Amino acid sequence: MPSDIVIVGGGVAGIAAAVVAARSGCSVTLLDSGSAVGGQYYRGAKSPESGSGLSYEALRRAFDELVVARGIDRRLDTYVYSLERRDSGFVVRTRGDDRHRGDVDVLESRAVVIATGAFDKQLPFPGWTLPGVMSGGGAQALVKGSDVLPGQRIVVAGTGPFLLAVTYALISAGGNVIAVVEANDPVGLARHAWSVLPAAGKSADLAKFVTALAKKRVPYLRRHRVRRASGTGHLESVTISRVDGDWRGIAGSERILECDALAIGYGFTAQTDLAAQVGARMRIGSDGGLAVEVDERQRTSVPALMAAGETTGIGGVDLARMEGLIAGVAAVEQCGRQAALSDAAIARGMRDVLKLRRFADALHFAFPVRDGWRDDVDDQTLVCRCEEVSASKVRGAVSDLGARDARSVKLLTRAGMGWCQGRICAPAVDALCRFDSAASLIGGSYRPVAVPVPLGAIAAES
Amino acid sequence: MNPDVVVIGAGVVGACCARACVEAGLTVVVVDRGAVAGGTTGGGEGNILVSDKEPGPELDLALLSRELWAQMAGSLGDSFELDPKGGLVVATHQHTLDYLLRFADEQRACGVIAEPVAATDLPDHEPRISRDLAGGVLYPQDMQVQPMLAAAHIIEAACATGRTTLMTDCAVTGIDVDASGAVSGVRTAQGVISTRHVINAAGTWGGEIAALAGVELPILPRRGFILVTEPLPPLVRHKVYAADYVANVASDNAGLETSAVIEGTHSGTILIGASRERVGFDKTLDWHVLGRLAKQAIEIFPLLAEVQLLRTYGGFRPYCPDHLPVIGPDPRVPGLLHACGHEGAGVGLGAATGHVIAQWITGASTSIDLAPFSPARFGASHVA
Amino acid sequence: MSREVVFRFDGAPYPGRDGQTIAAALIDHGILSWRRTRVDDQPRGILCGIGVCFDCLITVNGEPNVRACMTGVEDGDDLRSQEGTGYAQ
C-alpha cells in the first residue's frame, strides 16, 4: 500500500521530517541503510553529547514512540537503489543489507524527502591506500558505533572543524591522538564564525572540543598537511610538513609521525544520487561541492520531492535538523494536509536555517581546499582505488587521448567504474585534470543504480 | 586550414574514416560537438560481428571490416582490448534452433565460419551455460573491442601522422556549397573550414548534419540499455546471444524488444543487453526493460542470478528504415559523403566503412559495391 | 551492545560483541586488512567506513563482497579474507 511520504535516510534530518509528517497525520515510511537511526552524528547515541543533545533525546523519543504506534513505518538495513517519478508520485526501489541483498521491494508514495547525508571527501596522496588510513567519518563510526579505536597511535588530519569532533570522539573513548594536522590556518574563524557561534548554539560544542584537546595535550598543528603515508602492508608512519597558503609543502619542514591509524578528511561530499536520478537541479555549495538545490521550503526542482540535511549542502547537524523539519512540513502540505506545527514555529525554523547556512558558509570559507596537494600526487599514486587507476593514467587520458571531462576519463581509464562508481575519486579526478568542476561534477552525478543489486532480484520486475 | 576531408563526428566510424583517409594520403580534420566517442560509440559494447548478419551487402561489409579490425589492432599495439573471442548463438527452443541452423548454412555459403554445436556440447564451449538450451552455432570470427579506447586511439594515431587535426567541443553549424552546389566548406563554432569533401559520420544525428547540407536522411534513434555487473572471474568466454537477437534487429517494431546478449570484458565485468525501443531520445531508465534483460540473461547463464548489477548505460543506435547504413557519396550534394546509420554495428562495420569511403574519395574502385548503401535508395529529396 | 559473540576469521576464532560491525570486530583485534585488490594484489582495509567506498569487502559465510563496515558481526560467522573479484577463479 503506498505511503503518503517516503523519507530516505534516518539521520537527524530524516527523523525530524518523519516526526512532523507523522504528527500531521500522514502515513510515513522512513528508510535507513544502518541497523539503527541516528545517521553519522548520532551514531550509537544513548545519551546526548552536544549542547543541543537534550532536544535530540526528545526528538528521538518522539520518533521511537511513533514507530511503536505505527505512525512511522521504519525500515532499517534498507538501501534505495532507484528513485523514479510517476505521474502520481514516486516509485522507490529498495534492497536489504549485504546479508540480504536480494530482498527487494518496490514502494510508492506521493512525496519523497531525501535526507541521505554525506561522506568524507578524500584527496589522494602517496600511501593513502594502506590499511590504517581511513576517513575521519570512518574513525568516528568505529568509536561511536562499535566502541572500537582505530589504532594505538592515531593521527587526525585534513581540514575543517570536523577534525576536532573526530578527535574529541576518539579521546573520549580513551584513544591516543598524537596530533591533529590541519592544513588551513583558521584565523578567519576568529573574525567570521566565532561571532556567529553563540547564535548557532555551537559555542558549547567547540569549546568542549578545544578544552578536551588542551587537557590531553593533543598538538593541533595548523598549516600542516600529511604529504605521504608509509608502511609495509599497513600504516606505520605519516610524513607531515608545514604548508604555505596554497597547501604546498615547505621544504625542510618535513616530520615523520609514527602511527598505526590516520583519520583523514577534507570536507564532505553530499550524497545526491537519488535526486540526480529524477533530474533534480543541483548547485555548487560554498565548499565547491555538489548539492541538491532547494528553495526556502526545502523543495527541489522536482515536484513533491524535498531534500534536507547535508544532501542540500554541507552544514552540520543543527542545520540538518531544521531543514528536516521544514522539509517534513513541505511534504505534509504536498499531501494536502495541514502541518502539526504553528506558522510561527515554521517561520522560526526557516529563519534558523538561513542563520545556520550562513554559519556553515563561514566555516567553508575558513577551511577551503587549496590546490597544493596536487603536487604530491606522483605517477604511481592511485586516484581510483576501486579500479586501481594511477594518476599517470588519468593524466594521460587528458594529455594523449583528448579527455575533456570526468566522463571521458572514466570511459578511457575505468576511473569511476568500480564498486563505488566514482564517489570517492570524482572530485580528485576533476581537480587533478583541472576540469571545470561544476559542469564535470554535475555531469558525473548521474548514477542510475545507486547501490549494487543482484540481477535475480531485478529480474523479478520484468 | 584547408584539409582534403572534414569528418563530422569523432565516434568510431568517424575515427575509422579519418584513419583510412590519412592512409590514402589525404589531410583530415575531425570535428565533433562534444568529446571523442561522446555519442553512441560510448554507449555500446564494442562488437565486431559477422554472426548476426544475413547474407547480403551488410555481411560482405562485415567480413571485410573484421579483417581490417584485426590488422588495425596489430598496428596500434592492441591499445583497445581487441578480443577475438568468437560468438556463440544459442537457441532456447527447437524451432528457433532450426531457424538458426538454416541461417548459418546461408551465411556459410558467403564465407562465414559457422559451426553447429549440439546442446550437449554447449558446456564444452561455455562451462557455465544453461543445460536447458536446444543447441547453438559457434562463430569463431566474432570479436570485441573497447569502443571508446578504439575511437580515441585510432584518432590519436591519425593525428600523430601530422595529417589529422582533431577539434572537439566544436559544433558544426553549416555546410557551405559553391555555385555548382558542391561542398566548399564546413562552418563550425570556431570558424569556417574550407574543404571539398565532408564525411557525415554523426551517427544518430546524421540526419541533422545532412539537413545542414540541405538534404534529408531518414536516421532515427533506437534506444538500448546495457547492464554492467560487478567484476567477475572469466565466466563467459564468448559473446553469447539468443538466436532471436537477429530477428529483433530486422524488425520494425516500435515497442520494446529484448533478447539476451551476454559477454565478458577485459576488466571482468559482464555486459548484458540487448534492448531495442523507439522512444526518441529519452534516456530515462525503465526498470521493466532492465528486468527483462536480467531475466533473459539468467535463462542462459543461471549463475547470473546472484551476480550484482553495478551500473547501466544507454545509447541510441542510429537506424534507417531498411536497417542498412548509409555509406558513400550523396548524389544531391557533390562532395558530401555519408558514413552513418549503422544501427548497433557501428564498431563492427566502422573499419570497412572508412576503407570504402577513402577508396571512393581517391577515385579507387571500392572493395564493396556502395549501391545498396547509397542515400539515393530512399528516393531522397532535398530538405524544404 | 554487550553480548559476546564468537566468530572465525580465516579459520581462527575471535571474540566480538553483538552490535559491532565486522570491520570494528576485526580492527579491535589488530586486523586492519582482509582483502587484496584485483589488479595489483595490494592490501586494503576500511576507508570511508560508512558503506560508500566498498574498500572493506569481506567474505561472510561463503558470500563474497560484503561490506565489513556496514554489516554487524553475528555469532558463528565464518569470515574469510578475499582477493581478486572475491569469487573463486
PDB file of N, CA, C and O in Angstrom, chain B residues 123-151:
ATOM      1  N   PRO B 123      28.274 -26.878 -23.153  1.00  0.00           N
ATOM      2  CA  PRO B 123      29.139 -26.644 -21.986  1.00  0.00           C
ATOM      3  C   PRO B 123      30.631 -26.752 -22.271  1.00  0.00           C
ATOM      4  O   PRO B 123      31.446 -26.209 -21.525  1.00  0.00           O
ATOM      5  N   ASP B 124      31.006 -27.468 -23.345  1.00  0.00           N
ATOM      6  CA  ASP B 124      32.432 -27.527 -23.691  1.00  0.00           C
ATOM      7  C   ASP B 124      32.940 -26.142 -24.070  1.00  0.00           C
ATOM      8  O   ASP B 124      34.102 -25.804 -23.822  1.00  0.00           O
ATOM      9  N   HIS B 125      32.064 -25.352 -24.694  1.00  0.00           N
ATOM     10  CA  HIS B 125      32.453 -24.008 -25.111  1.00  0.00           C
ATOM     11  C   HIS B 125      32.195 -22.987 -24.012  1.00  0.00           C
ATOM     12  O   HIS B 125      32.928 -22.012 -23.878  1.00  0.00           O
ATOM     13  N   GLU B 126      31.130 -23.199 -23.255  1.00  0.00           N
ATOM     14  CA  GLU B 126      30.745 -22.293 -22.169  1.00  0.00           C
ATOM     15  C   GLU B 126      30.371 -23.127 -20.948  1.00  0.00           C
ATOM     16  O   GLU B 126      29.215 -23.527 -20.788  1.00  0.00           O
ATOM     17  N   PRO B 127      31.307 -23.398 -20.071  1.00  0.00           N
ATOM     18  CA  PRO B 127      31.051 -24.298 -18.939  1.00  0.00           C
ATOM     19  C   PRO B 127      29.890 -23.874 -18.045  1.00  0.00           C
ATOM     20  O   PRO B 127      29.264 -24.720 -17.426  1.00  0.00           O
ATOM     21  N   ARG B 128      29.577 -22.578 -18.008  1.00  0.00           N
ATOM     22  CA  ARG B 128      28.542 -22.133 -17.084  1.00  0.00           C
ATOM     23  C   ARG B 128      27.187 -21.936 -17.744  1.00  0.00           C
ATOM     24  O   ARG B 128      26.259 -21.413 -17.122  1.00  0.00           O
ATOM     25  N   ILE B 129      27.072 -22.374 -18.994  1.00  0.00           N
ATOM     26  CA  ILE B 129      25.830 -22.103 -19.724  1.00  0.00           C
ATOM     27  C   ILE B 129      24.705 -23.011 -19.232  1.00  0.00           C
ATOM     28  O   ILE B 129      24.951 -24.098 -18.687  1.00  0.00           O
ATOM     29  N   SER B 130      23.488 -22.558 -19.406  1.00  0.00           N
ATOM     30  CA  SER B 130      22.316 -23.350 -19.010  1.00  0.00           C
ATOM     31  C   SER B 130      22.309 -24.707 -19.711  1.00  0.00           C
ATOM     32  O   SER B 130      22.743 -24.819 -20.864  1.00  0.00           O
ATOM     33  N   ARG B 131      21.808 -25.720 -19.018  1.00  0.00           N
ATOM     34  CA  ARG B 131      21.700 -27.050 -19.621  1.00  0.00           C
ATOM     35  C   ARG B 131      20.342 -27.232 -20.299  1.00  0.00           C
ATOM     36  O   ARG B 131      20.021 -28.334 -20.754  1.00  0.00           O
ATOM     37  N   ASP B 132      19.548 -26.179 -20.357  1.00  0.00           N
ATOM     38  CA  ASP B 132      18.197 -26.292 -20.907  1.00  0.00           C
ATOM     39  C   ASP B 132      18.043 -25.722 -22.305  1.00  0.00           C
ATOM     40  O   ASP B 132      16.937 -25.393 -22.718  1.00  0.00           O
ATOM     41  N   LEU B 133      19.142 -25.569 -23.013  1.00  0.00           N
ATOM     42  CA  LEU B 133      19.061 -24.970 -24.346  1.00  0.00           C
ATOM     43  C   LEU B 133      18.943 -26.061 -25.412  1.00  0.00           C
ATOM     44  O   LEU B 133      19.297 -27.219 -25.178  1.00  0.00           O
ATOM     45  N   ALA B 134      18.466 -25.654 -26.576  1.00  0.00           N
ATOM     46  CA  ALA B 134      18.250 -26.639 -27.641  1.00  0.00           C
ATOM     47  C   ALA B 134      19.516 -26.894 -28.455  1.00  0.00           C
ATOM     48  O   ALA B 134      19.669 -27.954 -29.065  1.00  0.00           O
ATOM     49  N   GLY B 135      20.411 -25.907 -28.457  1.00  0.00           N
ATOM     50  CA  GLY B 135      21.638 -26.044 -29.240  1.00  0.00           C
ATOM     51  C   GLY B 135      22.127 -24.684 -29.664  1.00  0.00           C
ATOM     52  O   GLY B 135      21.569 -23.662 -29.256  1.00  0.00           O
ATOM     53  N   GLY B 136      23.172 -24.642 -30.493  1.00  0.00           N
ATOM     54  CA  GLY B 136      23.691 -23.348 -30.907  1.00  0.00           C
ATOM     55  C   GLY B 136      24.617 -23.431 -32.091  1.00  0.00           C
ATOM     56  O   GLY B 136      24.799 -24.500 -32.690  1.00  0.00           O
ATOM     57  N   VAL B 137      25.165 -22.284 -32.451  1.00  0.00           N
ATOM     58  CA  VAL B 137      26.148 -22.215 -33.528  1.00  0.00           C
ATOM     59  C   VAL B 137      27.306 -21.350 -33.068  1.00  0.00           C
ATOM     60  O   VAL B 137      27.110 -20.281 -32.485  1.00  0.00           O
ATOM     61  N   LEU B 138      28.510 -21.821 -33.300  1.00  0.00           N
ATOM     62  CA  LEU B 138      29.718 -21.093 -32.921  1.00  0.00           C
ATOM     63  C   LEU B 138      30.234 -20.295 -34.106  1.00  0.00           C
ATOM     64  O   LEU B 138      30.289 -20.810 -35.229  1.00  0.00           O
ATOM     65  N   TYR B 139      30.578 -19.046 -33.885  1.00  0.00           N
ATOM     66  CA  TYR B 139      31.116 -18.168 -34.931  1.00  0.00           C
ATOM     67  C   TYR B 139      32.493 -17.674 -34.492  1.00  0.00           C
ATOM     68  O   TYR B 139      32.617 -16.637 -33.819  1.00  0.00           O
ATOM     69  N   PRO B 140      33.547 -18.367 -34.847  1.00  0.00           N
ATOM     70  CA  PRO B 140      34.889 -18.003 -34.378  1.00  0.00           C
ATOM     71  C   PRO B 140      35.370 -16.624 -34.836  1.00  0.00           C
ATOM     72  O   PRO B 140      36.294 -16.071 -34.241  1.00  0.00           O
ATOM     73  N   GLN B 141      34.758 -16.063 -35.841  1.00  0.00           N
ATOM     74  CA  GLN B 141      35.235 -14.792 -36.374  1.00  0.00           C
ATOM     75  C   GLN B 141      34.772 -13.568 -35.572  1.00  0.00           C
ATOM     76  O   GLN B 141      35.293 -12.466 -35.763  1.00  0.00           O
ATOM     77  N   ASP B 142      33.804 -13.729 -34.696  1.00  0.00           N
ATOM     78  CA  ASP B 142      33.304 -12.580 -33.912  1.00  0.00           C
ATOM     79  C   ASP B 142      34.375 -12.073 -32.949  1.00  0.00           C
ATOM     80  O   ASP B 142      35.120 -12.855 -32.356  1.00  0.00           O
ATOM     81  N   MET B 143      34.419 -10.751 -32.776  1.00  0.00           N
ATOM     82  CA  MET B 143      35.416 -10.159 -31.877  1.00  0.00           C
ATOM     83  C   MET B 143      34.780  -9.028 -31.066  1.00  0.00           C
ATOM     84  O   MET B 143      33.671  -8.591 -31.359  1.00  0.00           O
ATOM     85  N   GLN B 144      35.524  -8.560 -30.094  1.00  0.00           N
ATOM     86  CA  GLN B 144      35.065  -7.430 -29.289  1.00  0.00           C
ATOM     87  C   GLN B 144      36.231  -6.458 -29.058  1.00  0.00           C
ATOM     88  O   GLN B 144      37.377  -6.887 -28.961  1.00  0.00           O
ATOM     89  N   VAL B 145      35.911  -5.168 -28.994  1.00  0.00           N
ATOM     90  CA  VAL B 145      36.904  -4.160 -28.609  1.00  0.00           C
ATOM     91  C   VAL B 145      36.286  -3.259 -27.544  1.00  0.00           C
ATOM     92  O   VAL B 145      35.082  -3.314 -27.309  1.00  0.00           O
ATOM     93  N   GLN B 146      37.123  -2.450 -26.914  1.00  0.00           N
ATOM     94  CA  GLN B 146      36.594  -1.412 -26.031  1.00  0.00           C
ATOM     95  C   GLN B 146      36.379  -0.198 -26.942  1.00  0.00           C
ATOM     96  O   GLN B 146      37.340   0.383 -27.439  1.00  0.00           O
ATOM     97  N   PRO B 147      35.132   0.187 -27.165  1.00  0.00           N
ATOM     98  CA  PRO B 147      34.851   1.135 -28.250  1.00  0.00           C
ATOM     99  C   PRO B 147      35.427   2.533 -28.043  1.00  0.00           C
ATOM    100  O   PRO B 147      35.880   3.163 -28.997  1.00  0.00           O
ATOM    101  N   MET B 148      35.408   3.013 -26.822  1.00  0.00           N
ATOM    102  CA  MET B 148      35.932   4.364 -26.579  1.00  0.00           C
ATOM    103  C   MET B 148      37.429   4.397 -26.798  1.00  0.00           C
ATOM    104  O   MET B 148      37.961   5.318 -27.400  1.00  0.00           O
ATOM    105  N   LEU B 149      38.105   3.383 -26.268  1.00  0.00           N
ATOM    106  CA  LEU B 149      39.552   3.325 -26.468  1.00  0.00           C
ATOM    107  C   LEU B 149      39.863   3.200 -27.951  1.00  0.00           C
ATOM    108  O   LEU B 149      40.829   3.784 -28.447  1.00  0.00           O
ATOM    109  N   ALA B 150      39.043   2.440 -28.659  1.00  0.00           N
ATOM    110  CA  ALA B 150      39.274   2.260 -30.093  1.00  0.00           C
ATOM    111  C   ALA B 150      39.192   3.609 -30.805  1.00  0.00           C
ATOM    112  O   ALA B 150      40.128   4.012 -31.510  1.00  0.00           O
ATOM    113  N   ALA B 151      38.095   4.321 -30.604  1.00  0.00           N
ATOM    114  CA  ALA B 151      37.942   5.617 -31.275  1.00  0.00           C
ATOM    115  C   ALA B 151      39.085   6.552 -30.889  1.00  0.00           C
ATOM    116  O   ALA B 151      39.699   7.202 -31.742  1.00  0.00           O
TER     117      ALA B 151
END
